[in-house]
XYZ file of C-alpha atoms in Angstrom:
691
model
C -5.269 -18.393 2.703
C -7.953 -16.804 5.173
C -6.224 -17.071 8.564
C -5.636 -13.704 8.819
C -8.486 -12.360 7.339
C -9.986 -10.788 10.192
C -13.284 -12.327 10.778
C -17.009 -11.962 9.851
C -19.897 -10.993 11.842
C -23.009 -9.764 9.926
C -21.941 -10.253 6.335
C -23.735 -9.262 3.432
C -22.646 -11.162 0.455
C -21.737 -10.244 -3.152
C -19.945 -11.444 -5.870
C -18.095 -9.597 -8.768
C -14.832 -9.692 -11.050
C -12.662 -7.096 -9.008
C -9.170 -7.971 -10.820
C -10.451 -8.394 -14.536
C -9.202 -11.786 -14.335
C -12.696 -13.375 -15.496
C -13.004 -14.945 -12.386
C -16.156 -13.653 -9.767
C -14.800 -12.880 -6.420
C -16.445 -12.281 -3.330
C -17.240 -8.935 -1.874
C -18.374 -8.600 1.849
C -20.054 -5.807 3.482
C -19.844 -6.131 6.975
C -22.637 -4.146 8.632
C -21.167 -4.415 12.614
C -17.610 -2.926 11.337
C -18.928 -0.312 8.564
C -16.125 -2.602 6.140
C -15.742 -3.701 2.783
C -14.220 -7.250 2.611
C -12.572 -8.450 -0.680
C -11.351 -11.876 -1.575
C -10.179 -12.630 -4.689
C -11.022 -16.320 -6.427
C -8.232 -18.434 -7.420
C -9.070 -21.629 -8.572
C -11.786 -23.326 -6.573
C -10.606 -20.973 -3.307
C -10.357 -17.540 -1.872
C -7.563 -15.533 -0.735
C -7.683 -12.326 1.385
C -7.076 -9.215 -0.488
C -7.684 -6.291 1.522
C -6.011 -3.674 -0.934
C -9.053 -4.057 -3.011
C -10.953 -2.766 -0.360
C -9.971 0.738 -0.742
C -10.918 0.925 -4.386
C -14.453 1.171 -2.612
C -16.199 4.367 -2.621
C -16.150 5.748 1.247
C -19.906 6.484 1.343
C -20.791 2.527 1.234
C -22.604 2.283 4.706
C -25.450 0.153 6.192
C -25.917 -2.132 3.547
C -24.418 -3.029 -0.169
C -25.686 -4.901 -3.105
C -23.940 -5.165 -6.196
C -26.006 -5.515 -9.299
C -25.518 -4.423 -12.833
C -28.124 -2.150 -13.561
C -27.206 -1.096 -17.101
C -26.195 -4.005 -18.610
C -22.776 -3.423 -19.639
C -21.215 -6.613 -17.585
C -20.020 -4.833 -14.895
C -21.439 -4.463 -11.206
C -22.673 -1.556 -10.097
C -22.981 -0.691 -6.103
C -26.294 0.146 -4.463
C -25.612 1.337 -1.243
C -27.804 3.060 2.120
C -28.024 6.909 1.957
C -29.738 9.203 4.987
C -32.305 10.153 2.192
C -33.069 6.587 0.858
C -30.593 4.455 -1.966
C -27.548 6.010 -3.538
C -26.015 4.169 -6.395
C -22.242 4.034 -7.848
C -22.085 3.199 -11.312
C -19.133 0.819 -12.200
C -16.840 2.613 -14.731
C -13.870 0.530 -14.763
C -11.630 0.320 -18.046
C -10.095 -2.881 -19.514
C -6.861 -3.599 -17.658
C -7.092 -0.839 -15.049
C -8.227 -0.501 -11.776
C -11.771 -0.416 -9.910
C -13.376 2.614 -10.465
C -16.551 4.280 -9.397
C -18.776 7.571 -10.743
C -21.953 8.703 -8.388
C -25.142 7.814 -10.339
C -27.230 11.545 -10.167
C -24.331 13.091 -8.212
C -25.731 14.555 -5.282
C -29.090 13.158 -5.067
C -30.397 9.706 -3.799
C -32.633 7.122 -6.443
C -36.062 9.071 -7.276
C -39.021 6.922 -8.095
C -41.771 8.419 -9.646
C -44.426 8.208 -6.524
C -48.510 8.427 -7.476
C -48.444 12.438 -7.606
C -44.746 13.201 -8.535
C -40.941 12.334 -8.082
C -39.815 11.130 -4.291
C -36.644 9.762 -2.866
C -36.775 5.979 -2.419
C -36.945 5.443 1.093
C -35.232 2.535 2.572
C -34.802 2.185 6.413
C -31.314 1.808 7.244
C -31.819 -1.594 8.546
C -33.545 -2.979 5.907
C -31.940 -4.778 2.764
C -34.302 -4.405 -0.447
C -34.632 -6.839 -3.137
C -32.966 -4.937 -6.137
C -34.153 -7.715 -9.149
C -35.830 -8.019 -12.140
C -39.124 -8.666 -10.689
C -41.106 -8.762 -14.005
C -38.785 -10.173 -16.202
C -38.696 -7.660 -18.965
C -34.592 -7.433 -18.456
C -34.224 -4.249 -16.054
C -33.777 -4.161 -12.499
C -36.541 -3.118 -10.419
C -36.751 -2.513 -6.463
C -38.891 -3.964 -3.854
C -38.872 -2.765 0.075
C -40.941 -2.392 2.989
C -42.857 0.715 3.561
C -40.680 3.089 5.191
C -43.543 3.792 7.357
C -43.769 1.102 8.927
C -46.615 -0.553 7.546
C -45.376 -4.031 6.933
C -46.457 -4.194 3.303
C -44.151 -3.928 0.197
C -43.672 -1.146 -2.373
C -42.778 -2.357 -6.115
C -40.553 0.358 -8.019
C -40.513 -0.684 -11.470
C -37.955 0.172 -13.762
C -39.030 1.866 -17.002
C -35.938 1.843 -18.965
C -36.849 -0.942 -21.378
C -40.244 0.515 -21.845
C -38.883 3.703 -22.704
C -35.806 3.278 -24.420
C -35.375 -0.381 -25.237
C -32.368 -0.496 -23.263
C -31.719 -1.485 -19.432
C -29.058 1.534 -18.839
C -30.319 3.523 -16.267
C -32.736 3.664 -13.554
C -36.040 4.873 -14.412
C -38.666 3.930 -11.529
C -42.095 4.299 -11.172
C -44.093 3.090 -7.631
C -46.305 0.759 -8.829
C -47.782 -0.378 -5.676
C -47.425 -0.498 -2.214
C -49.208 -4.192 -1.699
C -46.922 -6.225 -4.222
C -48.266 -9.502 -3.384
C -50.842 -8.913 -1.337
C -49.734 -9.612 2.085
C -49.250 -8.052 5.062
C -46.157 -8.489 7.898
C -47.442 -8.324 11.443
C -44.840 -10.000 13.604
C -42.649 -12.864 13.957
C -44.212 -16.025 12.165
C -47.874 -13.685 11.527
C -48.341 -12.953 8.118
C -51.623 -11.701 6.825
C -52.565 -12.765 3.080
C -55.668 -11.489 0.684
C -58.487 -12.859 1.779
C -57.226 -14.339 5.146
C -57.165 -12.820 8.428
C -56.113 -9.072 9.092
C -53.197 -8.690 11.271
C -55.084 -7.133 14.075
C -57.207 -10.934 13.908
C -54.057 -12.781 13.448
C -52.262 -10.910 16.399
C -55.483 -11.081 18.399
C -55.943 -7.421 19.302
C -52.271 -7.202 19.527
C -50.376 -4.278 17.394
C -48.765 -4.977 14.500
C -44.865 -5.228 15.714
C -42.782 -3.202 13.063
C -40.031 -1.919 14.653
C -37.058 -3.011 13.571
C -35.057 -3.776 10.141
C -36.731 -6.033 7.526
C -34.946 -7.814 4.583
C -36.151 -9.258 1.021
C -34.747 -11.567 -1.601
C -36.900 -12.432 -4.678
C -35.851 -15.258 -6.669
C -37.850 -17.710 -9.072
C -37.523 -21.177 -7.388
C -39.496 -23.200 -9.616
C -38.814 -21.949 -13.094
C -42.446 -20.404 -13.709
C -40.765 -16.840 -14.266
C -42.815 -15.594 -11.154
C -40.766 -14.682 -8.138
C -41.138 -15.948 -4.592
C -40.093 -13.992 -1.651
C -37.220 -14.739 0.980
C -38.518 -11.846 3.903
C -36.952 -11.761 7.512
C -37.301 -9.528 10.273
C -34.602 -7.996 12.599
C -36.229 -9.112 16.044
C -37.196 -12.944 14.617
C -35.320 -16.130 14.484
C -36.658 -17.424 11.430
C -36.403 -16.681 7.483
C -39.922 -16.872 5.796
C -40.472 -18.280 2.225
C -43.504 -16.778 1.084
C -44.833 -18.782 -2.379
C -46.327 -16.969 -5.329
C -49.588 -17.833 -6.973
C -50.227 -14.881 -9.031
C -48.508 -13.970 -12.042
C -45.903 -11.747 -13.146
C -48.119 -8.357 -13.387
C -50.392 -9.099 -10.473
C -48.023 -11.517 -7.785
C -50.551 -13.022 -4.884
C -48.461 -14.492 -1.979
C -50.611 -17.176 -0.523
C -48.993 -18.924 2.192
C -45.475 -18.983 3.914
C -43.519 -21.432 5.385
C -39.799 -21.126 7.780
C -37.265 -22.098 5.720
C -35.599 -24.422 5.196
C -38.832 -26.749 5.439
C -36.747 -29.580 7.305
C -34.556 -27.463 9.570
C -35.652 -24.166 9.734
C -32.885 -21.102 10.139
C -33.016 -20.192 13.919
C -30.437 -17.326 14.051
C -31.115 -15.538 17.368
C -31.838 -12.411 14.865
C -32.544 -11.064 11.637
C -31.415 -14.248 9.478
C -30.992 -12.305 6.010
C -30.524 -14.226 2.786
C -28.019 -13.430 -0.236
C -27.970 -15.298 -3.726
C -24.997 -15.831 -5.147
C -22.609 -18.328 -6.511
C -19.569 -18.547 -3.678
C -18.070 -21.964 -4.624
C -17.631 -21.571 -8.585
C -19.789 -24.390 -9.786
C -21.607 -22.147 -12.188
C -24.647 -22.040 -9.637
C -26.188 -19.384 -7.571
C -25.993 -20.700 -3.587
C -27.809 -19.064 -1.041
C -26.127 -17.664 1.965
C -27.643 -16.535 5.123
C -26.029 -13.899 8.264
C -27.377 -11.542 10.762
C -28.265 -8.337 9.137
C -27.516 -6.902 12.628
C -25.049 -3.337 13.180
C -24.216 -4.564 16.445
C -24.295 -7.191 19.359
C -27.692 -7.065 20.800
C -27.711 -9.845 22.940
C -25.335 -12.298 24.245
C -26.965 -15.199 22.697
C -25.458 -14.423 19.122
C -22.678 -16.396 18.387
C -20.627 -14.578 15.715
C -18.356 -17.442 14.861
C -20.659 -19.242 13.470
C -22.680 -16.511 11.453
C -22.516 -17.460 7.973
C -24.690 -19.972 6.971
C -24.280 -21.955 3.238
C -26.881 -23.402 1.269
C -25.292 -25.430 -1.533
C -27.180 -25.285 -4.554
C -27.936 -28.758 -5.108
C -30.104 -28.217 -7.808
C -30.015 -26.617 -11.105
C -29.978 -22.804 -12.242
C -33.606 -23.100 -13.102
C -34.770 -24.971 -10.123
C -32.458 -24.492 -7.330
C -32.542 -26.571 -4.144
C -30.437 -25.432 -1.282
C -28.411 -28.254 0.883
C -27.015 -26.382 4.329
C -23.377 -27.408 4.323
C -21.571 -25.167 6.566
C -22.735 -23.205 9.724
C -19.343 -20.963 9.354
C -19.115 -20.583 5.653
C -15.238 -18.822 5.368
C -14.813 -18.222 8.546
C -14.205 -21.939 8.987
C -10.587 -20.921 7.375
C -9.920 -17.941 9.496
C -9.219 -17.156 13.328
C -12.752 -16.110 14.271
C -12.897 -16.240 18.269
C -16.919 -14.271 17.508
C -16.256 -10.517 18.066
C -14.493 -8.195 20.265
C -10.948 -10.376 19.440
C -8.101 -9.437 21.777
C -4.794 -10.719 20.806
C -1.903 -11.732 23.748
C 1.453 -13.409 22.509
C 3.695 -15.100 25.334
C 6.027 -18.063 25.279
C 3.417 -20.792 26.799
C 5.341 -23.645 26.622
C 8.983 -22.364 26.934
C 10.060 -23.541 23.190
C 11.479 -20.420 22.510
C 8.777 -18.873 20.221
C 5.834 -16.679 20.733
C 2.691 -18.379 21.240
C -1.122 -16.723 20.354
C -3.863 -16.461 23.039
C -6.911 -14.560 22.091
C -10.041 -13.522 24.461
C -13.571 -12.809 23.367
C -16.418 -10.876 24.126
C -18.446 -14.056 24.827
C -18.450 -18.025 23.516
C -21.760 -19.867 24.811
C -22.219 -18.796 28.213
C -19.557 -17.049 29.178
C -15.966 -15.556 27.741
C -12.885 -17.606 27.534
C -9.582 -17.398 25.683
C -8.680 -19.317 23.107
C -5.192 -20.811 22.910
C -3.169 -21.479 19.654
C 0.357 -23.096 19.674
C 2.876 -21.684 17.234
C 3.957 -24.153 14.495
C 6.735 -22.105 13.289
C 7.687 -23.966 10.060
C 7.317 -20.945 7.507
C 7.655 -17.647 6.808
C 4.219 -16.679 7.074
C 3.035 -17.832 10.946
C 0.965 -20.567 11.548
C -0.913 -21.030 14.749
C -2.739 -24.490 15.422
C -6.082 -24.277 18.067
C -5.107 -26.404 21.031
C -7.552 -25.069 23.589
C -11.059 -22.796 23.357
C -11.086 -22.309 27.246
C -7.394 -21.737 28.026
C -7.146 -21.598 31.962
C -10.718 -22.546 32.342
C -11.947 -18.808 32.596
C -15.100 -19.632 31.829
C -16.081 -20.437 35.173
C -16.081 -16.947 35.988
C -19.225 -16.261 34.141
C -18.513 -13.238 32.698
C -18.511 -11.701 29.065
C -16.266 -8.814 27.910
C -12.913 -10.358 28.145
C -9.684 -8.867 27.419
C -6.283 -10.348 28.097
C -2.631 -9.150 28.189
C 0.770 -11.176 29.609
C 2.770 -8.610 31.734
C 4.541 -8.149 35.194
C 1.881 -7.347 37.871
C 3.876 -8.106 40.536
C 7.143 -6.620 40.113
C 8.817 -10.057 40.294
C 10.241 -10.759 36.914
C 8.000 -12.810 35.262
C 5.014 -12.075 32.956
C 1.363 -13.090 34.577
C -1.538 -13.180 33.224
C -3.937 -9.735 33.328
C -7.444 -9.650 32.301
C -10.514 -7.471 32.493
C -13.986 -8.988 32.328
C -17.810 -8.069 33.240
C -19.500 -10.041 35.222
C -22.975 -11.404 34.413
C -23.779 -11.460 38.161
C -23.097 -7.492 38.757
C -22.193 -6.129 35.651
C -19.371 -4.795 37.255
C -15.837 -4.368 34.935
C -12.860 -5.205 36.860
C -9.020 -5.817 36.118
C -7.385 -8.998 37.766
C -4.532 -11.307 37.170
C -3.277 -14.590 37.840
C 0.361 -15.384 38.963
C 2.958 -16.904 36.733
C 5.676 -18.832 38.980
C 7.928 -19.280 35.995
C 10.553 -17.012 34.237
C 10.371 -18.308 30.927
C 6.962 -20.003 30.167
C 3.301 -20.299 32.346
C 3.576 -22.069 35.177
C 0.556 -21.417 37.745
C 0.913 -22.186 41.248
C -1.933 -20.513 42.670
C -4.647 -20.431 40.490
C -6.840 -17.554 42.155
C -7.292 -14.550 40.537
C -5.671 -11.538 42.271
C -7.889 -8.603 42.203
C -6.677 -4.792 41.636
C -8.508 -1.619 42.664
C -9.105 -0.727 39.014
C -12.603 -0.523 37.859
C -13.669 0.117 34.279
C -16.613 0.805 32.238
C -18.007 -2.168 29.937
C -16.206 -0.308 26.565
C -12.859 0.796 28.706
C -9.413 -0.686 27.098
C -6.369 -0.780 28.961
C -2.643 -1.715 28.682
C -0.081 -2.352 31.830
C 2.941 -0.957 30.938
C 5.701 0.899 33.261
C 4.981 4.654 31.827
C 7.422 6.505 34.458
C 10.033 3.761 34.412
C 10.215 3.400 37.892
C 10.027 -0.329 38.044
C 6.543 -1.028 38.837
C 3.849 -1.572 35.981
C 1.339 0.877 35.622
C -1.926 1.299 33.712
C -2.859 3.165 30.604
C -6.814 3.483 30.348
C -8.909 4.336 27.044
C -11.960 5.793 28.644
C -15.618 6.494 26.911
C -15.024 10.503 26.171
C -11.898 9.249 24.210
C -9.230 10.281 26.991
C -6.593 8.656 28.241
C -6.278 8.097 31.828
C -2.492 7.265 33.281
C -2.905 5.221 36.708
C 0.140 5.141 38.542
C 1.567 1.904 40.292
C 1.791 2.942 44.265
C 4.038 0.126 44.469
C 3.168 -1.602 47.621
C 4.191 -5.156 47.292
C 1.053 -7.420 46.129
C -1.468 -4.618 46.816
C -1.850 -3.922 43.229
C -3.149 -0.228 43.873
C -3.373 2.489 41.784
C -4.067 6.425 41.620
C -5.295 8.344 38.655
C -2.510 10.805 37.697
C -3.835 12.335 34.528
C -6.984 11.973 32.435
C -5.683 13.521 29.524
C -2.111 12.053 29.384
C 0.182 12.846 26.744
C -2.783 15.503 25.622
C -4.977 12.477 24.702
C -8.109 14.483 26.540
C -11.937 14.069 25.714
C -12.841 14.042 21.966
C -15.821 13.578 19.728
C -13.284 12.125 17.018
C -12.602 8.503 19.202
C -13.879 6.871 22.301
C -11.977 4.119 24.020
C -8.616 4.110 22.328
C -6.549 0.543 22.747
C -2.985 0.432 22.928
C 0.219 -1.327 22.258
C 3.644 -0.249 23.088
C 6.755 -1.488 21.470
C 9.841 -0.071 19.589
C 8.437 -0.007 15.991
C 11.773 1.097 14.525
C 14.398 0.314 16.276
C 15.437 3.346 17.561
C 15.747 2.494 21.155
C 12.757 4.536 22.118
C 9.481 2.850 22.944
C 6.504 3.856 20.185
C 2.595 4.329 21.241
C -0.163 2.237 18.595
C -3.418 3.028 19.347
C -6.533 1.748 17.851
C -9.975 3.329 17.706
C -13.443 2.552 17.208
C -13.785 3.075 13.367
C -10.844 0.650 12.822
C -7.981 3.025 12.467
C -4.645 2.521 14.038
C -2.239 5.611 14.825
C 1.429 5.737 15.822
C 3.234 7.895 18.176
C 6.583 7.830 17.801
C 8.819 7.674 21.513
C 5.714 7.862 23.137
C 7.190 9.453 26.300
C 7.954 12.380 24.829
C 4.715 13.562 22.877
C 2.710 16.386 24.273
C -0.653 15.996 22.004
C -2.616 13.586 20.057
C -1.804 15.778 16.714
C 1.890 14.352 16.631
C 0.449 10.707 14.970
C 0.540 8.972 11.631
C -1.862 7.234 10.687
C -1.129 6.171 6.884
C 0.860 3.386 7.922
C -0.699 0.397 5.406
C 1.379 0.132 2.118
C -1.543 -0.631 -0.756
C 0.348 -2.431 -3.692
C -2.238 -1.729 -6.119
C -2.306 2.181 -5.553
C 1.568 2.654 -4.599
C 0.408 4.475 -2.052
C 0.620 3.921 2.032
C -3.087 4.507 3.810
C -5.070 4.568 7.105
C -7.614 1.483 6.440
C -10.634 -0.029 8.830
C -9.325 -2.830 10.202
C -12.718 -4.221 11.410
C -14.559 -1.812 13.348
C -13.393 -1.573 17.090
C -9.942 -3.069 17.174
C -7.322 -3.749 19.673
C -3.088 -4.016 18.757
C -0.471 -5.686 20.468
C 2.870 -6.289 18.580
C 4.904 -9.451 18.531
C 7.890 -10.780 16.577
C 6.899 -13.146 14.369
C 9.318 -12.805 11.717
C 12.310 -13.057 13.713
C 13.025 -9.412 12.513
C 14.626 -5.882 13.790
C 11.290 -4.534 13.587
C 7.894 -6.352 15.140
C 5.080 -6.879 13.672
C 1.522 -5.188 14.807
C -1.200 -7.952 15.195
C -4.629 -6.684 15.142
C -7.708 -7.956 16.956
C -11.248 -6.755 16.121
C -15.071 -6.082 15.940
C -15.599 -8.909 13.434
C -13.728 -11.626 16.133
C -10.393 -11.865 13.761
C -6.764 -11.360 13.345
C -4.860 -9.285 11.102
C -1.137 -9.376 10.566
C 1.036 -6.323 9.631
C 4.559 -7.033 8.900
C 7.194 -4.374 9.187
C 8.217 -3.653 5.644
C 11.563 -2.411 6.984
C 12.655 -5.053 9.219
C 15.473 -6.862 8.639
C 16.362 -10.715 9.885
C 17.627 -10.905 13.197
C 21.249 -12.637 13.553
C 21.505 -15.812 14.736
C 22.468 -15.061 18.672
C 20.830 -11.722 20.937
C 23.043 -8.531 20.843
C 23.190 -7.396 23.986
C 24.904 -4.527 25.375
C 25.866 -3.520 29.648
C 26.400 0.165 29.879
C 28.235 1.769 31.202
C 30.581 -0.947 31.961
C 32.044 -0.740 34.423
C 29.799 1.353 36.175
C 30.618 3.823 39.027
C 28.249 4.191 42.006
C 28.572 8.323 41.546
C 27.090 7.831 38.021
C 23.320 9.825 38.722
C 21.810 7.781 35.786
C 21.379 3.891 36.014
C 23.215 0.981 34.676
C 21.193 0.207 31.516
C 20.887 -2.954 29.664
C 19.932 -3.045 25.486
C 18.880 -5.758 23.701
C 17.967 -6.147 19.646
C 15.287 -9.089 21.013
C 13.052 -9.700 24.054
C 14.963 -11.068 26.945
C 15.050 -12.263 30.039
C 18.255 -11.488 32.057
C 18.958 -12.380 35.853
C 22.282 -11.370 37.652
C 24.569 -13.792 39.570
C 28.055 -12.835 41.551
C 31.291 -14.620 40.611
C 30.724 -17.659 42.653
C 27.698 -18.536 40.414
C 25.207 -17.493 43.261
C 21.979 -15.581 42.111
C 21.580 -12.266 43.160
C 17.923 -11.286 41.432
C 14.865 -13.020 39.823
C 14.328 -12.825 36.408
C 13.891 -9.286 34.859
C 11.443 -8.914 31.696
C 14.292 -7.046 29.115
C 11.779 -5.351 25.899
C 13.466 -5.323 22.305
C 15.922 -2.413 21.627
C 14.703 -0.169 24.824
C 17.200 1.328 27.391
C 16.225 -0.902 30.686
C 17.841 0.899 33.600
C 18.943 -1.495 36.342
C 19.278 -0.309 40.028
C 23.007 -1.183 41.296
C 23.094 0.726 44.336
C 22.140 -2.017 46.979
C 25.292 -4.021 45.087
C 28.881 -3.920 46.527
C 31.845 -3.599 44.467
C 32.997 -6.238 42.562
C 32.176 -8.255 39.169
C 28.927 -9.702 38.238
C 27.800 -11.499 35.581
C 24.204 -10.590 33.540
C 22.924 -14.165 32.091
C 20.467 -13.451 29.093
C 17.499 -16.099 28.382
C 16.394 -16.342 24.734
C 14.750 -19.050 22.941
C 15.547 -21.815 25.459
C 19.751 -20.920 25.700
C 21.638 -18.811 27.884
C 23.801 -15.559 27.121
C 26.392 -14.291 29.626
C 28.223 -10.917 30.253
C 30.538 -9.639 32.967
C 30.627 -6.159 34.411
C 31.785 -4.206 36.970
C 30.445 -2.179 39.576
C 32.774 -0.029 41.777
């Protein structure tokens, strides 16, 4: 399935057979995350298959179009390069893994200009049309002129003419005014014999900043290509009709596509012509070709429009069937998904909460209930606005369940950016229950921590003094340690270090995000960090590390290459941990820029026994002991202390799995006491002696 496939924002959609089973699979390049995403065709459905992503060249960036330029039946890669376009030839052998070689290594694609060979320059925000425009059997290229004039160049491939074969890219620039039209501004196009751009804009200047996307397509089976055209700053997709000939194309007018109900994306609707529903007919998929969010109005949870081909291969007809193609099968909350787990309803399993950058006019938390019926966790969405946080009129929401007021209960901590004053602050809502989420005072409480828009954070008791502190991943790549001053209900923090654990400023990273848990069941807390490139790093026993060099990044096993590797998990990522598989070692769950989630299961974990294994040591405990009494459990539990009369002596404390949890016993008189542990709705008791 696709539930944990990680979301999509700005999807450039291609098809090719990536596993040599004869079926065309779907390969997406998402421009916002700079990531190739691979889905295997299985029957009439798609299965997320991330191992294939690593088989694509690392050089792919900005845009990727898969086209078979050498007529060997295998699609090759065209992608962006600072000097124009670079091409990778598909060299995959029968029965072997995907493989590629650079076409003309070290050089971008060349074209014969009007006087000499030149780079075929394409702006990095543009999508060219790579298609057999003149119908002679080899692939040509159409692109909007690089210099900011809104006309289209035709680079004719002379491979057939020169060699009789379509096995190379022998390009020659034939014209810089293909179709005899000029784009002036949104909805303003100048055609031959009609008004000029100056006349259409009534004295205004042509507006050529931003990207342009082209798709050539023969819609009426006359062998002459029509043209889809869009601009980065425009909401509509334009269809230009061609009343000329193959050798002398003439665009004579345009309409907003589709005619009855035109596309109205906030920015840059870009079309792709691929068969994505396995019926043998190529469909039209439209997605914004943005490199990043440039407005609060973009809805990245519904950013793939599928227009099914209900006509024929010769005369396609496009009918809108879906405004969230692929995304409808995923957890996809838009962008900047931040996951958190907590047993909201007290039924003993971990429920899922995911915050998003913005939904409609304000950021919200999506709530999912754990329907724990299978080996793979399944979560059912039950709310798009948990606790009504949309009333905050904010964006850039990030969440964590943590004990903010030292009462042993897990509160809802969150940061968000106000739409009123632009400030980003950390606040929390107090939880009144030990084993579920129950709010008696719904007003959010402030802290004194102010953040920049992009800064990430985690609430954790760094120095193990019983008060939760905060780590901040700042804009310059450093990690700040903010110590809790311990004043009840004041929530004041003081920065102790701006390069905690040796993480100082770095050009290699920014805004690290964090998760902290015992990943290897050795009793020590490990640190997981995520960066802006989507890469996870693990630092074992984080309280002892002294520099950021002590990291492990090759943590994902690829079954195709039989190797551990690092992998882009979707642009800016936010990791958390949860025991979703009843294992001795927790899973890592990653939210990302694409608004989705991925689960990384620990492949070394074993199934936990039916009941918790809990130890209290030393037992008996002597007051002369210089170190505190400690508790250790093989899973997350809550503990509360009683005397032998059954009278409670404390609130519930949260004890994280596999870590030595210190308890201060100095205020108790000598005697016998009972520690009562709560897990999965059941209680377990242990006696201990203090003297």
